[in-house]
Amino acid sequence: MSTTTEIATLDLADTKKGKIIISNISEPYGKETADVISIGIALNGKDIEWKSHIPYANLDQVIEILQEESAKKKEE
C-alpha cells in the first residue's frame, strides 16, 4: 500500500493561493516498487491539479537539467 509523506510546500509564483507540494510516495505502483518524489500543483492551495512522479534514480539528472534551464532564463 502506498504512503504519501509531505516534505515541503512552496508558494506558487504569480498566483494568489497556488502551492507547490513536494512529497515522498512509498510503493507508488504497488508492493515493493521504489519510492518516488511527487511534485504537485494546487492552484487553489489545496486540491492538486497537476502531479509528476520522479523516481529517486532520476532525481539528480532532473535537478541538473532544471538548474541549467533556470540559469538560461536568468541570462535572458
Short mmCIF file of N, CA, C and O in Angstrom, two decimals:
data_model
loop_
_atom_site.label_atom_id
_atom_site.label_comp_id
_atom_site.label_asym_id
_atom_site.label_seq_id
_atom_site.Cartn_x
_atom_site.Cartn_y
_atom_site.Cartn_z
N MET A 1 0.85 -1.18 0.00
CA MET A 1 0.00 0.00 0.00
C MET A 1 0.89 1.24 0.00
O MET A 1 1.83 1.35 0.78
N SER A 2 0.62 2.16 -0.88
CA SER A 2 1.46 3.37 -0.96
C SER A 2 1.15 4.31 0.20
O SER A 2 0.03 4.36 0.71
N THR A 3 2.20 5.04 0.59
CA THR A 3 2.09 6.03 1.65
C THR A 3 2.68 7.33 1.14
O THR A 3 3.79 7.33 0.59
N THR A 4 1.96 8.43 1.30
CA THR A 4 2.44 9.75 0.89
C THR A 4 2.85 10.54 2.12
O THR A 4 2.07 10.67 3.07
N THR A 5 4.09 11.07 2.09
CA THR A 5 4.60 11.89 3.17
C THR A 5 5.00 13.24 2.61
O THR A 5 5.89 13.33 1.76
N GLU A 6 4.32 14.29 3.04
CA GLU A 6 4.63 15.64 2.55
C GLU A 6 5.99 16.07 3.08
O GLU A 6 6.30 15.93 4.26
N ILE A 7 6.82 16.60 2.16
CA ILE A 7 8.17 17.06 2.51
C ILE A 7 8.19 18.58 2.64
O ILE A 7 8.78 19.12 3.58
N ALA A 8 7.56 19.28 1.69
CA ALA A 8 7.58 20.75 1.70
C ALA A 8 6.42 21.29 0.89
O ALA A 8 5.92 20.64 -0.02
N THR A 9 6.03 22.52 1.23
CA THR A 9 5.03 23.25 0.47
C THR A 9 5.59 24.63 0.18
O THR A 9 6.07 25.31 1.10
N LEU A 10 5.53 25.04 -1.07
CA LEU A 10 6.04 26.33 -1.50
C LEU A 10 4.90 27.14 -2.12
O LEU A 10 3.98 26.57 -2.71
N ASP A 11 4.99 28.45 -2.03
CA ASP A 11 4.04 29.30 -2.74
C ASP A 11 4.33 29.21 -4.24
O ASP A 11 5.49 29.21 -4.66
N LEU A 12 3.28 29.12 -5.04
CA LEU A 12 3.40 29.08 -6.49
C LEU A 12 3.45 30.51 -7.02
O LEU A 12 2.49 31.27 -6.85
N ALA A 13 4.57 30.88 -7.62
CA ALA A 13 4.77 32.24 -8.10
C ALA A 13 3.65 32.67 -9.06
O ALA A 13 3.10 31.85 -9.80
N ASP A 14 3.31 33.94 -9.00
CA ASP A 14 2.33 34.56 -9.89
C ASP A 14 0.91 34.06 -9.70
O ASP A 14 0.08 34.14 -10.61
N THR A 15 0.61 33.49 -8.52
CA THR A 15 -0.76 33.09 -8.19
C THR A 15 -1.11 33.68 -6.83
O THR A 15 -0.23 34.05 -6.06
N LYS A 16 -2.40 33.76 -6.55
CA LYS A 16 -2.83 34.29 -5.26
C LYS A 16 -2.78 33.22 -4.16
O LYS A 16 -2.38 33.49 -3.04
N LYS A 17 -3.21 32.01 -4.49
CA LYS A 17 -3.30 30.96 -3.48
C LYS A 17 -2.50 29.70 -3.84
O LYS A 17 -2.44 28.77 -3.04
N GLY A 18 -1.91 29.67 -5.02
CA GLY A 18 -1.28 28.45 -5.52
C GLY A 18 -0.14 27.93 -4.66
O GLY A 18 0.58 28.70 -4.02
N LYS A 19 0.01 26.62 -4.66
CA LYS A 19 1.06 25.94 -3.89
C LYS A 19 1.73 24.88 -4.76
O LYS A 19 1.11 24.27 -5.62
N ILE A 20 3.02 24.67 -4.48
CA ILE A 20 3.76 23.53 -5.00
C ILE A 20 3.94 22.61 -3.80
O ILE A 20 4.48 23.03 -2.77
N ILE A 21 3.48 21.38 -3.92
CA ILE A 21 3.52 20.44 -2.82
C ILE A 21 4.46 19.29 -3.20
O ILE A 21 4.23 18.59 -4.18
N ILE A 22 5.53 19.14 -2.42
CA ILE A 22 6.54 18.13 -2.69
C ILE A 22 6.39 17.03 -1.64
O ILE A 22 6.40 17.30 -0.44
N SER A 23 6.27 15.79 -2.12
CA SER A 23 6.05 14.66 -1.22
C SER A 23 6.89 13.46 -1.63
O SER A 23 7.36 13.38 -2.77
N ASN A 24 7.06 12.54 -0.71
CA ASN A 24 7.62 11.23 -1.00
C ASN A 24 6.46 10.25 -1.04
O ASN A 24 5.57 10.30 -0.19
N ILE A 25 6.45 9.39 -2.04
CA ILE A 25 5.44 8.33 -2.11
C ILE A 25 6.17 7.00 -2.06
O ILE A 25 7.01 6.71 -2.93
N SER A 26 5.88 6.21 -1.03
CA SER A 26 6.47 4.88 -0.94
C SER A 26 5.54 3.88 -1.63
O SER A 26 4.32 4.03 -1.60
N GLU A 27 6.14 2.91 -2.30
CA GLU A 27 5.42 1.88 -3.05
C GLU A 27 4.32 2.49 -3.94
O GLU A 27 3.15 2.11 -3.87
N PRO A 28 4.69 3.45 -4.80
CA PRO A 28 3.68 4.18 -5.57
C PRO A 28 2.93 3.33 -6.60
O PRO A 28 1.80 3.66 -6.95
N TYR A 29 3.55 2.27 -7.07
CA TYR A 29 2.94 1.47 -8.14
C TYR A 29 2.66 0.04 -7.69
O TYR A 29 2.56 -0.86 -8.50
N GLY A 30 2.57 -0.15 -6.38
CA GLY A 30 2.29 -1.47 -5.84
C GLY A 30 3.41 -1.94 -4.93
O GLY A 30 4.43 -1.28 -4.77
N LYS A 31 3.19 -3.10 -4.33
CA LYS A 31 4.12 -3.65 -3.35
C LYS A 31 5.53 -3.76 -3.90
O LYS A 31 5.73 -4.20 -5.04
N GLU A 32 6.49 -3.30 -3.09
CA GLU A 32 7.92 -3.38 -3.38
C GLU A 32 8.39 -2.54 -4.57
O GLU A 32 9.46 -2.77 -5.11
N THR A 33 7.58 -1.54 -5.00
CA THR A 33 8.07 -0.61 -6.03
C THR A 33 8.82 0.51 -5.34
O THR A 33 8.55 0.85 -4.19
N ALA A 34 9.81 1.07 -6.03
CA ALA A 34 10.69 2.08 -5.44
C ALA A 34 9.96 3.39 -5.18
O ALA A 34 9.07 3.78 -5.93
N ASP A 35 10.38 4.07 -4.11
CA ASP A 35 9.82 5.38 -3.77
C ASP A 35 10.04 6.38 -4.90
O ASP A 35 11.00 6.27 -5.67
N VAL A 36 9.16 7.37 -4.97
CA VAL A 36 9.28 8.47 -5.92
C VAL A 36 9.06 9.79 -5.20
O VAL A 36 8.45 9.83 -4.13
N ILE A 37 9.56 10.85 -5.80
CA ILE A 37 9.23 12.20 -5.38
C ILE A 37 8.01 12.63 -6.18
O ILE A 37 7.96 12.43 -7.40
N SER A 38 7.03 13.18 -5.52
CA SER A 38 5.84 13.69 -6.17
C SER A 38 5.85 15.20 -6.07
O SER A 38 6.03 15.76 -4.99
N ILE A 39 5.67 15.87 -7.20
CA ILE A 39 5.57 17.32 -7.23
C ILE A 39 4.18 17.67 -7.73
O ILE A 39 3.84 17.39 -8.88
N GLY A 40 3.39 18.23 -6.84
CA GLY A 40 2.01 18.56 -7.17
C GLY A 40 1.79 20.05 -7.21
O GLY A 40 2.44 20.80 -6.48
N ILE A 41 0.87 20.48 -8.06
CA ILE A 41 0.50 21.89 -8.18
C ILE A 41 -0.97 22.03 -7.79
O ILE A 41 -1.83 21.36 -8.36
N ALA A 42 -1.23 22.91 -6.82
CA ALA A 42 -2.60 23.19 -6.38
C ALA A 42 -2.85 24.68 -6.57
O ALA A 42 -2.36 25.51 -5.80
N LEU A 43 -3.58 25.03 -7.61
CA LEU A 43 -3.83 26.45 -7.90
C LEU A 43 -4.63 27.13 -6.80
O LEU A 43 -4.44 28.31 -6.53
N ASN A 44 -5.50 26.37 -6.15
CA ASN A 44 -6.30 26.95 -5.06
C ASN A 44 -5.65 26.73 -3.69
O ASN A 44 -6.22 27.07 -2.67
N GLY A 45 -4.46 26.14 -3.69
CA GLY A 45 -3.74 25.93 -2.45
C GLY A 45 -4.00 24.63 -1.73
O GLY A 45 -3.34 24.32 -0.76
N LYS A 46 -4.98 23.85 -2.21
CA LYS A 46 -5.28 22.59 -1.50
C LYS A 46 -5.56 21.41 -2.42
O LYS A 46 -5.17 20.29 -2.10
N ASP A 47 -6.24 21.60 -3.54
CA ASP A 47 -6.59 20.49 -4.43
C ASP A 47 -5.54 20.37 -5.54
O ASP A 47 -5.45 21.24 -6.41
N ILE A 48 -4.77 19.29 -5.52
CA ILE A 48 -3.71 19.11 -6.51
C ILE A 48 -4.33 18.84 -7.88
O ILE A 48 -5.15 17.93 -8.04
N GLU A 49 -3.95 19.68 -8.85
CA GLU A 49 -4.49 19.57 -10.20
C GLU A 49 -3.51 18.93 -11.18
O GLU A 49 -3.93 18.34 -12.16
N TRP A 50 -2.22 19.11 -10.94
CA TRP A 50 -1.18 18.51 -11.78
C TRP A 50 -0.18 17.84 -10.86
O TRP A 50 0.12 18.34 -9.79
N LYS A 51 0.36 16.70 -11.31
CA LYS A 51 1.30 15.98 -10.48
C LYS A 51 2.31 15.26 -11.36
O LYS A 51 1.96 14.71 -12.40
N SER A 52 3.56 15.26 -10.92
CA SER A 52 4.62 14.49 -11.56
C SER A 52 5.25 13.60 -10.53
O SER A 52 5.48 14.01 -9.39
N HIS A 53 5.55 12.37 -10.93
CA HIS A 53 6.29 11.44 -10.08
C HIS A 53 7.66 11.25 -10.69
O HIS A 53 7.77 10.92 -11.88
N ILE A 54 8.69 11.45 -9.89
CA ILE A 54 10.07 11.30 -10.37
C ILE A 54 10.76 10.26 -9.51
O ILE A 54 10.91 10.45 -8.29
N PRO A 55 11.21 9.15 -10.12
CA PRO A 55 11.95 8.15 -9.35
C PRO A 55 13.24 8.75 -8.79
O PRO A 55 13.88 9.59 -9.45
N TYR A 56 13.61 8.35 -7.60
CA TYR A 56 14.84 8.86 -6.99
C TYR A 56 16.05 8.61 -7.88
O TYR A 56 16.98 9.41 -7.90
N ALA A 57 16.04 7.52 -8.64
CA ALA A 57 17.15 7.21 -9.54
C ALA A 57 17.34 8.28 -10.61
O ALA A 57 18.44 8.43 -11.15
N ASN A 58 16.30 9.03 -10.94
CA ASN A 58 16.37 10.08 -11.96
C ASN A 58 16.49 11.48 -11.37
O ASN A 58 16.68 12.45 -12.10
N LEU A 59 16.37 11.60 -10.07
CA LEU A 59 16.25 12.91 -9.44
C LEU A 59 17.45 13.82 -9.67
O LEU A 59 17.27 14.98 -10.03
N ASP A 60 18.66 13.33 -9.51
CA ASP A 60 19.85 14.18 -9.70
C ASP A 60 19.91 14.73 -11.12
O ASP A 60 20.21 15.91 -11.32
N GLN A 61 19.61 13.90 -12.11
CA GLN A 61 19.65 14.36 -13.50
C GLN A 61 18.56 15.39 -13.77
O GLN A 61 18.79 16.40 -14.44
N VAL A 62 17.37 15.17 -13.23
CA VAL A 62 16.27 16.14 -13.40
C VAL A 62 16.64 17.47 -12.76
O VAL A 62 16.44 18.54 -13.36
N ILE A 63 17.22 17.43 -11.56
CA ILE A 63 17.62 18.67 -10.88
C ILE A 63 18.67 19.40 -11.70
O ILE A 63 18.60 20.62 -11.86
N GLU A 64 19.63 18.67 -12.24
CA GLU A 64 20.68 19.29 -13.05
C GLU A 64 20.09 20.01 -14.27
O GLU A 64 20.45 21.15 -14.57
N ILE A 65 19.18 19.36 -14.95
CA ILE A 65 18.55 19.96 -16.13
C ILE A 65 17.75 21.20 -15.73
O ILE A 65 17.82 22.25 -16.40
N LEU A 66 17.01 21.12 -14.65
CA LEU A 66 16.22 22.27 -14.19
C LEU A 66 17.12 23.44 -13.80
O LEU A 66 16.81 24.59 -14.10
N GLN A 67 18.25 23.15 -13.16
CA GLN A 67 19.18 24.22 -12.80
C GLN A 67 19.78 24.88 -14.04
O GLN A 67 19.93 26.10 -14.08
N GLU A 68 20.10 24.08 -15.05
CA GLU A 68 20.63 24.64 -16.30
C GLU A 68 19.59 25.54 -16.95
O GLU A 68 19.92 26.64 -17.43
N GLU A 69 18.36 25.11 -17.00
CA GLU A 69 17.30 25.91 -17.60
C GLU A 69 17.04 27.18 -16.80
O GLU A 69 16.79 28.25 -17.38
N SER A 70 17.10 27.10 -15.49
CA SER A 70 16.93 28.27 -14.65
C SER A 70 18.04 29.30 -14.92
O SER A 70 17.76 30.50 -15.03
N ALA A 71 19.27 28.82 -15.05
CA ALA A 71 20.39 29.72 -15.34
C ALA A 71 20.20 30.41 -16.70
O ALA A 71 20.47 31.61 -16.84
N LYS A 72 19.72 29.68 -17.70
CA LYS A 72 19.46 30.26 -19.02
C LYS A 72 18.41 31.36 -18.93
O LYS A 72 18.55 32.42 -19.55
N LYS A 73 17.35 31.13 -18.17
CA LYS A 73 16.28 32.14 -18.03
C LYS A 73 16.79 33.41 -17.35
O LYS A 73 16.38 34.50 -17.69
N LYS A 74 17.69 33.24 -16.39
CA LYS A 74 18.24 34.39 -15.68
C LYS A 74 19.12 35.23 -16.59
O LYS A 74 19.26 36.43 -16.38
N GLU A 75 19.70 34.61 -17.62
CA GLU A 75 20.57 35.33 -18.57
C GLU A 75 19.75 36.12 -19.59
O GLU A 75 20.29 37.01 -20.22
N GLU A 76 18.49 35.77 -19.76
CA GLU A 76 17.65 36.45 -20.78
C GLU A 76 17.33 37.87 -20.38
O GLU A 76 17.18 38.26 -19.30
#
